[in-house]
Amino acid sequence: MANVQELEKIASQVRRDIVRMVHAVQSGHPGGSLGCTDFLTALYFKVMEHDPKFNMDGTNEDIFFLSNGHISPVFYSVLARSGYFDVKELATFRKLNSRLQGHPTTHEHLPGVRVASGSLGQGMSVAIGAALAKKINGDSHLVYSLHGDGELDEGQNWEAIMFAGSKRVDNLIATVDYNGQQIDGPTEKVMSLGNLHAKFEAFGWIVLDVEGNNMADLLRGLDEAKALTGNGKPVCLLMKTSMGKGVDFMEGSHEWHGIAPNDEQLAKALAQLPETLGDY
Amino acid sequence: MKKYTYTESKDTRSGFGAGLLEAGRKNPNVVALCADLIGSLKMEAFIKEFPERFTQVGIAEANMMGIAAGMTIGGSIPFTGTFANFSTGRVYDQIRQSIAYSNKNVKICASHAGLTLGEDGATHQILEDIGLMKMLPGMTVINPCDYNQTKAATEAIAEYEGPVYLRFGRPVVPIFTAPDQKFEIGKAWMVNEGADVSIFATGHLVWEAIQAGEQLAEMGIDAEIINIHTIKPLDEEAVLKSVAKTRCVVSAEEHNRLGGLGDSIAQLLITHDPVPMRYVAVNDSFGESGKPAELMKKYGLDAAHIVKAAQKVLQLKKQRAGTAAFV
């Protein structure tokens, strides 16, 4: 099992993959991808029991749903780096005839993807469904999901949050990428989230706070979340991150939500991210 | 004209309820979800026998569609139940992304379709659902004609792998198909063989088409009546074979003229075999409150309108034949 240092090394390579993928097609979403790199690295390289041989049903393994599908670069990189498909395929991202569509899909049969996402607000419902199926199947493994904080503007989330609390879906750990940014600016300005902690709690969830760009704290939070499952309540991880984390000129701003670096910016970014596993 | 009689009338939604129970007995993977309309969807029997395989979602249809999509991951076969309007228009993007594009084995079961839910009025009378659903790649669209066919269709879709939209209704309509019928998805049912005009009907308008066929027979017109219970995939072979013989067509459905069964048939014919055709459908309008029979009459969906449409296409066929003689 990887330790904190090893996970950080993997995360550095994943960040390189992200900026290189987005640069290569001059499109995609680097900001949220970089912010959630540590989380996805921790999940796929340490926390989840999962099988890169991939079967859709995911029986007897932990499964993950990416609701904020626009951060597909980090998802694809982590899937490839953990063995779901060849890392060389990352070079096809967003190109014609690729399995790596702009937003993740099952349509092209990319291993590791269990539902399409991109139109926001739908992933928590799907994760709840998969969690219910695990209960029906007597499968004690967990369902993880990731959601943007801006994504919580979508009403379907609140239907899902109410359902999970009310129906005691306690084999679900839903994480919110709490970076405080969305396309048009800070969440506080666009649509205030209010006291998110209290909101989830009021809907019957256990809520944990975690520093999403601190690997040691992430592992602590995820361990704690895991330990709290099975107690009649769904678990929410409010994960503080910085959009664009790891690339100084991208960090902390919504400006890099959905634009690609140019050649010069790419070089500047890669200089800050050690190549630890070999570029694709 | 083949004689069709009935001794009993029932709502098609009850056929769904009975079919769901049977499907549940046959296949342990069948599960059901409902958005606070258990009684309206006739799901009580299933819930009573399989309480652990039922999920009450509350009045939250978007969430229900997503949960259903998620439940397929792990092998469940979810049947969602709510009104047709809330099964389609309200949740179109959820169905599009999480079910259709993701190719999830969800059965979207929709009651109270069309005008004939009656007094509730246009907010609930969806007339666009067939069009919405048939436009989704990979979606199968089924609209059975009576209680027995709805029951058989419900059992059949449980055995079929892939997303399905099953449409049925609230009104009590005659039961004229066999209780033990085998339902074949995508296979049209020949109700009456005829030579003069093809009437392609779906849902409870098949019964109206039979009534129309009898009236036409009295006028010496031999109508071929075909039940298109599966609108997508359309049984193109059956349609083209019938049209090759009759050379004129009427379509009949409880749906907007735009986007329904008629359009599917017209598209097929314009490509392969253009012949005179008329639609019996709602003429691009919303519905209103009223009794089902009153609404069918006012919006031009009853047997009388099918007869009129048949007479019109027969006249056009005749004119065409006349023109051809001069050429």
XYZ file of C-alpha atoms in Angstrom:
607
model
C 0.000 0.000 0.000
C 1.240 3.399 -0.994
C 2.260 5.869 1.695
C 1.746 9.626 1.672
C 4.993 10.339 -0.142
C 4.343 7.780 -2.822
C 0.818 9.097 -3.342
C 2.161 12.619 -3.715
C 4.539 11.400 -6.391
C 1.679 9.782 -8.298
C -0.351 12.974 -7.941
C 2.479 14.987 -9.480
C 2.431 12.743 -12.550
C -1.358 12.947 -12.750
C -1.121 16.740 -12.723
C 1.419 16.596 -15.562
C -0.994 14.371 -17.503
C -3.817 16.848 -16.951
C -2.019 19.925 -18.236
C -0.489 17.998 -21.151
C -3.861 16.520 -22.185
C -5.641 19.848 -22.035
C -2.788 21.629 -23.806
C -2.684 19.041 -26.613
C -6.281 19.685 -27.700
C -6.457 23.269 -26.454
C -9.666 22.458 -24.620
C -10.860 20.838 -21.414
C -11.036 21.732 -17.744
C -7.722 21.947 -15.897
C -8.788 23.942 -12.804
C -11.073 21.466 -11.066
C -8.999 18.546 -12.330
C -5.867 19.839 -10.603
C -7.826 20.620 -7.443
C -9.194 17.070 -7.191
C -6.006 15.252 -8.165
C -5.000 14.400 -4.606
C -8.462 13.039 -3.828
C -8.697 10.777 -6.869
C -5.129 9.607 -6.384
C -5.880 8.695 -2.769
C -9.075 6.859 -3.791
C -7.631 4.793 -6.616
C -4.172 4.121 -5.181
C -4.980 3.623 -1.525
C -8.537 3.875 -0.268
C -10.761 1.885 -2.629
C -10.738 -1.849 -3.145
C -11.208 -1.999 -6.876
C -10.373 -4.117 -9.884
C -8.821 -2.458 -12.961
C -9.953 -5.472 -14.992
C -13.305 -3.646 -14.770
C -16.738 -5.080 -14.897
C -19.714 -2.770 -15.118
C -21.607 -4.262 -12.169
C -18.718 -3.638 -9.779
C -19.922 -6.364 -7.439
C -17.635 -7.062 -4.467
C -15.547 -3.950 -5.009
C -15.776 -0.270 -4.096
C -17.022 1.886 -6.931
C -16.708 5.573 -7.740
C -18.924 8.012 -9.649
C -17.709 11.329 -11.000
C -20.712 13.647 -11.062
C -18.838 16.783 -12.151
C -17.841 15.129 -15.415
C -15.990 18.134 -16.793
C -12.974 17.232 -14.662
C -12.534 14.197 -16.900
C -8.753 14.805 -17.363
C -8.011 13.845 -13.755
C -10.416 10.895 -13.930
C -8.864 9.556 -17.140
C -5.315 10.007 -15.887
C -6.005 8.235 -12.596
C -7.851 5.385 -14.348
C -4.985 4.906 -16.808
C -2.279 5.214 -14.165
C -4.047 2.646 -11.969
C -4.261 0.144 -14.811
C -7.724 0.455 -16.371
C -6.269 1.235 -19.815
C -2.969 2.106 -21.442
C -1.627 5.539 -20.492
C -0.817 6.120 -24.171
C -4.542 6.464 -24.771
C -4.500 9.717 -22.774
C -3.104 11.290 -25.968
C -6.502 10.773 -27.642
C -8.383 12.941 -25.124
C -11.181 14.936 -26.806
C -10.064 13.857 -30.288
C -12.221 12.251 -32.970
C -12.876 8.516 -32.499
C -11.545 8.524 -28.938
C -12.910 6.648 -25.941
C -11.818 9.658 -23.874
C -14.719 11.964 -24.666
C -14.817 15.547 -23.410
C -17.078 14.325 -20.634
C -16.940 10.702 -19.431
C -19.272 8.208 -21.041
C -19.980 4.502 -21.067
C -20.934 4.859 -24.711
C -17.394 4.228 -25.986
C -16.817 1.445 -23.426
C -13.905 3.046 -21.628
C -13.007 0.798 -18.678
C -13.619 2.482 -15.339
C -16.599 4.620 -16.376
C -19.991 3.376 -15.166
C -22.273 6.233 -16.187
C -22.098 9.302 -18.384
C -21.722 12.624 -16.590
C -21.287 16.192 -17.679
C -24.787 17.550 -17.499
C -24.479 18.480 -13.845
C -26.360 17.323 -10.789
C -27.105 13.733 -11.775
C -24.274 11.750 -10.208
C -25.490 11.572 -6.640
C -28.757 9.942 -7.660
C -26.841 7.366 -9.685
C -24.434 6.726 -6.800
C -27.406 6.223 -4.466
C -28.909 3.725 -6.916
C -25.654 1.790 -7.043
C -25.490 1.877 -3.229
C -29.036 0.466 -3.027
C -28.066 -2.269 -5.493
C -25.108 -3.167 -3.264
C -27.478 -3.516 -0.322
C -29.840 -5.716 -2.349
C -26.880 -7.852 -3.428
C -25.540 -8.182 0.103
C -22.311 -6.527 -1.059
C -20.640 -4.713 1.831
C -18.370 -2.588 -0.357
C -18.829 1.159 -0.601
C -19.904 3.682 -3.205
C -17.921 6.922 -3.529
C -18.976 9.976 -5.476
C -17.530 13.393 -6.253
C -19.486 16.597 -6.845
C -18.525 20.185 -7.541
C -19.655 22.773 -5.025
C -21.049 24.906 -7.846
C -22.813 21.761 -9.039
C -24.906 21.840 -5.863
C -26.881 24.677 -7.481
C -28.672 21.914 -9.393
C -31.897 20.946 -7.614
C -31.625 17.233 -8.306
C -28.765 17.088 -5.771
C -31.113 18.160 -3.025
C -33.650 15.521 -3.996
C -30.831 13.000 -3.744
C -29.456 14.411 -0.490
C -32.935 14.260 1.068
C -33.438 10.711 -0.178
C -30.091 9.400 1.105
C -30.706 10.843 4.561
C -34.303 9.718 4.712
C -33.647 6.190 3.425
C -30.472 5.675 5.432
C -28.138 5.064 2.506
C -25.172 4.459 4.779
C -22.860 2.787 2.274
C -22.268 6.016 0.369
C -19.459 8.541 0.818
C -20.225 11.645 -1.242
C -17.424 14.186 -1.503
C -17.911 17.826 -2.391
C -15.043 19.630 -4.100
C -15.379 22.730 -1.936
C -13.176 25.136 -3.869
C -15.564 28.078 -3.708
C -15.338 28.726 -7.454
C -17.619 28.245 -10.417
C -17.597 29.434 -14.031
C -18.943 32.929 -13.451
C -16.953 33.593 -10.288
C -16.821 32.742 -6.582
C -19.725 30.548 -5.417
C -20.405 33.140 -2.746
C -21.249 35.643 -5.494
C -22.924 33.390 -8.055
C -25.136 31.428 -5.658
C -24.178 31.322 -2.022
C -23.981 27.793 -0.635
C -24.641 29.091 2.867
C -23.629 26.750 5.651
C -23.075 23.616 3.624
C -21.996 21.639 6.666
C -25.227 22.428 8.470
C -27.305 21.820 5.353
C -26.060 18.268 4.882
C -26.454 17.594 8.598
C -30.003 18.894 8.528
C -30.722 16.366 5.760
C -29.517 13.527 7.994
C -25.923 13.122 6.857
C -22.683 12.749 8.783
C -20.410 15.552 7.599
C -16.622 15.590 7.788
C -14.270 18.394 6.805
C -11.024 17.612 5.110
C -8.138 19.453 3.458
C -8.318 18.128 -0.083
C -4.855 19.202 -1.146
C -3.102 17.723 1.866
C -2.566 14.016 1.251
C -2.140 13.098 4.924
C -5.308 14.916 5.913
C -7.195 13.418 2.973
C -6.276 9.899 4.060
C -7.313 10.704 7.604
C -10.657 12.063 6.405
C -11.332 9.140 4.073
C -10.427 6.625 6.779
C -12.747 8.348 9.196
C -15.513 8.457 6.585
C -15.117 4.747 5.927
C -15.289 3.975 9.634
C -18.540 5.939 9.889
C -20.357 4.015 7.160
C -22.898 1.370 8.103
C -24.371 3.464 10.897
C -27.657 4.415 9.285
C -26.451 7.673 7.772
C -24.781 8.659 4.501
C -21.405 10.350 4.854
C -20.446 13.655 3.249
C -16.862 14.769 2.933
C -16.575 18.533 2.542
C -13.230 18.747 0.842
C -11.520 22.134 0.787
C -9.400 22.426 -2.345
C -7.787 25.081 -4.484
C -8.831 25.148 -8.086
C -5.704 24.751 -10.233
C -3.661 23.325 -7.318
C -0.032 22.578 -8.193
C 0.365 25.163 -10.950
C 0.973 28.545 -9.332
C -0.519 30.739 -12.033
C -3.701 28.647 -12.178
C -4.242 28.250 -8.468
C -7.217 29.703 -6.634
C -8.980 31.308 -9.583
C -12.074 30.369 -11.561
C -10.332 31.749 -14.669
C -8.782 28.321 -15.314
C -12.051 26.407 -15.002
C -12.265 25.611 -18.682
C -9.354 27.022 -20.650
C -6.139 25.425 -21.869
C -2.572 26.630 -21.341
C -0.539 27.798 -24.350
C 2.956 26.417 -25.116
C 4.716 28.841 -22.817
C 2.249 28.283 -19.977
C 2.560 24.515 -20.431
C 6.340 24.694 -20.031
C 5.925 26.876 -16.941
C 3.402 24.427 -15.465
C 5.451 21.305 -16.182
C 8.499 22.910 -14.562
C 6.541 22.907 -11.295
C 5.436 19.267 -11.584
C 8.103 16.569 -11.346
C 7.768 13.719 -13.859
C 7.601 10.783 -11.464
C 6.118 7.911 -13.493
C 7.076 8.864 -17.039
C 4.923 10.995 -19.341
C 2.506 9.160 -21.626
C -63.945 -7.514 -41.166
C -62.855 -9.878 -38.422
C -65.202 -9.686 -35.459
C -63.783 -8.367 -32.197
C -65.907 -8.472 -29.092
C -65.221 -7.866 -25.455
C -66.840 -8.823 -22.232
C -64.773 -6.646 -19.961
C -63.130 -3.221 -19.954
C -60.196 -2.208 -17.796
C -57.549 0.463 -17.558
C -54.189 -0.338 -19.157
C -52.388 0.824 -16.021
C -53.912 -2.153 -14.213
C -52.387 -4.340 -16.918
C -49.050 -2.801 -16.000
C -49.596 -3.562 -12.311
C -50.451 -7.184 -13.052
C -47.525 -7.522 -15.460
C -45.095 -6.026 -12.955
C -46.133 -8.576 -10.351
C -45.615 -11.426 -12.856
C -42.267 -10.022 -13.986
C -41.228 -9.803 -10.334
C -42.187 -13.424 -9.744
C -40.290 -14.615 -12.807
C -37.143 -12.564 -12.343
C -35.659 -11.787 -8.911
C -33.691 -8.867 -10.395
C -36.849 -6.904 -11.169
C -37.201 -3.951 -8.758
C -39.671 -1.089 -8.763
C -39.510 2.612 -7.909
C -42.331 5.078 -7.587
C -42.587 8.842 -7.124
C -45.554 8.987 -4.738
C -48.135 7.482 -7.109
C -48.340 3.841 -6.045
C -52.119 3.657 -6.310
C -52.321 5.450 -9.648
C -49.688 3.138 -11.137
C -51.304 0.010 -9.629
C -48.056 -1.093 -8.012
C -49.615 -2.291 -4.734
C -49.547 -6.004 -5.569
C -45.841 -5.938 -6.419
C -45.026 -3.989 -3.264
C -47.059 -6.359 -1.099
C -45.258 -9.419 -2.430
C -41.777 -7.878 -2.742
C -41.505 -5.038 -0.212
C -37.710 -5.278 -0.147
C -37.569 -4.792 -3.922
C -39.526 -1.535 -3.908
C -38.185 2.000 -3.414
C -40.450 4.934 -2.640
C -38.660 8.000 -3.971
C -41.184 10.689 -3.091
C -42.143 13.470 -5.478
C -38.677 13.636 -6.971
C -38.740 12.189 -10.470
C -35.279 13.403 -11.515
C -33.766 11.605 -8.546
C -35.843 8.518 -9.352
C -34.422 8.283 -12.878
C -30.871 8.631 -11.578
C -31.384 6.056 -8.829
C -32.875 3.656 -11.375
C -29.829 4.114 -13.618
C -27.538 3.444 -10.652
C -29.442 0.337 -9.589
C -28.719 -1.338 -12.921
C -25.069 -1.293 -11.848
C -25.133 -4.472 -9.826
C -27.719 -6.177 -12.016
C -31.110 -4.913 -10.865
C -33.786 -4.310 -13.511
C -35.585 -1.167 -12.298
C -39.148 -0.288 -13.342
C -39.942 3.365 -12.599
C -43.560 4.384 -12.182
C -45.124 7.812 -12.469
C -47.367 9.769 -14.855
C -46.225 10.061 -18.476
C -45.589 13.787 -18.180
C -43.325 13.311 -15.157
C -41.718 10.237 -16.766
C -40.503 12.144 -19.813
C -40.691 15.922 -20.165
C -39.896 16.627 -16.550
C -36.837 14.389 -16.513
C -35.679 14.445 -20.102
C -32.045 15.247 -19.452
C -31.791 12.676 -16.650
C -33.095 10.029 -19.045
C -30.923 11.282 -21.860
C -27.613 11.248 -19.981
C -27.942 8.752 -17.137
C -30.147 6.172 -18.906
C -30.134 6.416 -22.721
C -26.587 7.649 -23.403
C -25.320 5.437 -20.574
C -27.312 2.481 -22.002
C -28.840 1.490 -18.677
C -31.394 -1.290 -18.423
C -34.169 0.909 -16.994
C -37.868 0.432 -17.779
C -39.614 3.809 -17.701
C -43.269 2.982 -17.107
C -45.664 5.832 -17.691
C -49.333 6.036 -16.887
C -51.924 8.753 -17.594
C -50.569 9.457 -21.066
C -52.492 11.681 -23.424
C -55.805 13.514 -23.274
C -57.762 10.658 -21.763
C -56.562 11.144 -18.224
C -59.442 13.585 -18.501
C -60.438 16.190 -15.983
C -56.948 17.024 -14.668
C -56.352 18.985 -17.851
C -53.375 19.934 -20.008
C -50.753 20.207 -17.237
C -50.928 16.428 -16.964
C -52.040 15.451 -20.484
C -48.722 14.968 -22.186
C -49.034 14.593 -25.962
C -45.338 14.905 -26.758
C -43.887 11.934 -24.879
C -43.644 9.457 -27.761
C -41.712 12.006 -29.792
C -39.403 12.903 -26.915
C -38.603 9.298 -26.178
C -38.262 7.978 -29.710
C -35.677 10.640 -30.478
C -33.307 9.165 -27.900
C -30.868 6.761 -29.575
C -31.267 3.213 -28.276
C -34.619 3.838 -26.579
C -37.420 1.335 -27.231
C -40.904 2.897 -27.205
C -43.991 0.751 -26.548
C -47.649 1.795 -26.354
C -49.924 -1.230 -25.863
C -53.622 -1.243 -26.734
C -55.496 -2.889 -23.861
C -55.146 -4.486 -20.436
C -53.925 -7.863 -21.683
C -51.401 -6.423 -24.090
C -50.055 -4.026 -21.449
C -49.595 -6.919 -19.038
C -47.806 -8.977 -21.680
C -45.641 -6.024 -22.701
C -44.638 -5.367 -19.083
C -43.484 -8.959 -18.715
C -41.678 -8.853 -22.074
C -39.618 -5.742 -21.329
C -38.274 -7.332 -18.157
C -36.625 -9.962 -20.349
C -35.258 -7.409 -22.812
C -31.865 -5.796 -22.149
C -31.853 -2.024 -22.703
C -33.804 1.130 -21.888
C -37.542 1.044 -22.612
C -40.361 3.590 -22.458
C -43.682 1.852 -21.769
C -46.714 4.108 -22.183
C -50.204 3.366 -20.896
C -53.217 5.203 -19.583
C -55.915 5.900 -17.082
C -59.196 5.313 -18.972
C -61.078 2.053 -18.927
C -60.924 0.546 -22.420
C -62.261 -2.725 -23.907
C -60.145 -5.846 -23.502
C -60.062 -7.506 -26.910
C -56.643 -9.167 -27.108
C -55.869 -12.638 -25.759
C -54.872 -12.985 -22.099
C -52.136 -15.492 -22.944
C -50.625 -13.578 -25.881
C -46.917 -13.584 -26.503
C -45.673 -10.020 -26.758
C -42.922 -9.567 -29.293
C -41.152 -6.204 -29.034
C -40.931 -4.586 -32.466
C -43.379 -6.961 -34.138
C -46.621 -5.391 -35.364
C -49.861 -7.274 -34.777
C -52.246 -7.842 -37.681
C -55.696 -7.014 -36.311
C -57.566 -7.321 -39.579
C -56.349 -8.130 -43.062
C -57.802 -5.876 -45.731
C -57.083 -4.628 -49.226
C -58.271 -1.037 -49.532
C -56.607 1.089 -46.859
C -53.991 0.520 -44.128
C -54.830 1.816 -40.680
C -51.824 1.817 -38.343
C -52.964 2.452 -34.797
C -51.274 2.471 -31.411
C -52.523 2.394 -27.821
C -56.238 2.371 -27.176
C -56.820 3.907 -30.609
C -56.522 0.358 -31.922
C -60.018 -0.201 -30.526
C -61.216 2.976 -32.238
C -59.623 1.681 -35.447
C -61.601 -1.569 -35.109
C -64.819 0.421 -34.690
C -63.842 2.475 -37.740
C -63.083 -0.733 -39.666
C -66.580 -2.017 -38.998
C -68.153 1.225 -40.202
C -65.958 1.197 -43.306
C -66.956 -2.421 -43.982
C -70.588 -1.348 -44.032
C -69.629 1.118 -46.767
C -67.937 -1.676 -48.696
C -64.410 -0.607 -47.753
C -62.006 -3.364 -46.720
C -59.636 -1.853 -44.155
C -56.407 -3.456 -43.024
C -55.849 -2.670 -39.354
C -52.435 -3.100 -37.797
C -51.566 -2.586 -34.145
C -48.210 -0.831 -33.887
C -47.605 -1.420 -30.184
C -43.872 -0.847 -30.618
C -43.309 2.580 -32.111
C -39.551 2.196 -31.904
C -38.107 0.066 -33.366
C -40.864 0.318 -35.964
C -41.839 -2.912 -37.741
C -40.930 -1.472 -41.137
C -41.470 -4.736 -42.935
C -45.072 -4.981 -41.754
C -45.809 -1.370 -42.698
C -44.278 -1.608 -46.175
C -45.927 -4.970 -46.875
C -49.344 -3.588 -45.995
C -48.862 -0.387 -47.975
C -47.655 -2.323 -51.031
C -51.124 -3.882 -51.065
C -53.447 -1.024 -50.014
C -51.612 2.044 -51.469
C -53.049 4.458 -48.874
C -52.559 4.989 -45.165
C -54.104 6.340 -41.974
C -52.158 6.546 -38.710
C -53.968 6.839 -35.367
C -52.522 7.788 -32.010
C -53.264 9.777 -28.870
C -50.341 12.140 -29.348
C -49.350 15.356 -31.031
C -49.382 15.075 -34.819
C -45.741 16.204 -34.602
C -43.270 13.538 -33.573
C -45.495 10.530 -32.983
C -46.288 7.254 -34.737
C -47.600 9.053 -37.811
C -44.272 10.786 -38.344
C -42.383 7.508 -38.032
C -44.588 5.915 -40.680
C -44.476 8.964 -42.940
C -40.700 9.016 -42.762
C -40.524 5.363 -43.726
C -42.968 5.796 -46.607
C -41.411 8.964 -48.021
C -38.140 7.054 -48.280
C -39.458 3.746 -49.651
C -42.977 4.014 -50.985
C -44.783 7.379 -50.902
C -48.565 6.993 -50.880
C -51.452 9.218 -49.736
C -51.567 9.416 -45.941
C -53.504 11.184 -43.211
C -52.813 11.471 -39.491
C -55.409 10.932 -36.802
C -53.663 12.756 -33.966
C -53.873 15.949 -31.932
C -53.235 18.911 -34.189
C -50.306 20.557 -32.399
C -52.218 21.778 -29.380
C -52.464 21.266 -25.643
C -55.443 19.432 -24.202
C -58.038 20.589 -21.653
C -60.286 19.272 -18.890
C -63.161 17.013 -19.876
C -64.356 13.437 -19.990
C -62.152 11.077 -22.014
C -64.791 10.378 -24.664
C -65.595 14.086 -25.018
C -61.918 14.876 -25.454
C -61.393 12.083 -27.994
C -64.222 13.555 -30.040
C -63.238 17.199 -29.715
C -59.576 16.566 -30.567
C -60.385 14.293 -33.469
C -59.188 10.930 -32.147
C -62.298 8.726 -32.243
C -63.529 6.131 -34.722
C -65.506 8.726 -36.684
C -62.317 10.672 -37.410
C -60.526 7.502 -38.481
C -63.370 6.763 -40.921
C -63.147 10.298 -42.323
C -59.375 10.057 -42.736
C -59.720 6.684 -44.466
C -62.271 8.093 -46.903
C -59.926 10.988 -47.668
C -56.911 8.817 -48.468
C -59.054 6.455 -50.531
C -60.224 9.445 -52.565
C -56.623 10.600 -53.045
C -55.625 7.104 -54.105
C -58.396 7.102 -56.675
C -57.407 10.530 -58.003
C -53.843 9.387 -58.279
C -54.837 6.305 -60.208
C -56.868 8.562 -62.515
C -53.908 10.856 -63.110
C -51.674 7.918 -63.846
C -54.081 6.769 -66.539
C -53.634 10.067 -68.403
C -49.828 10.015 -68.291
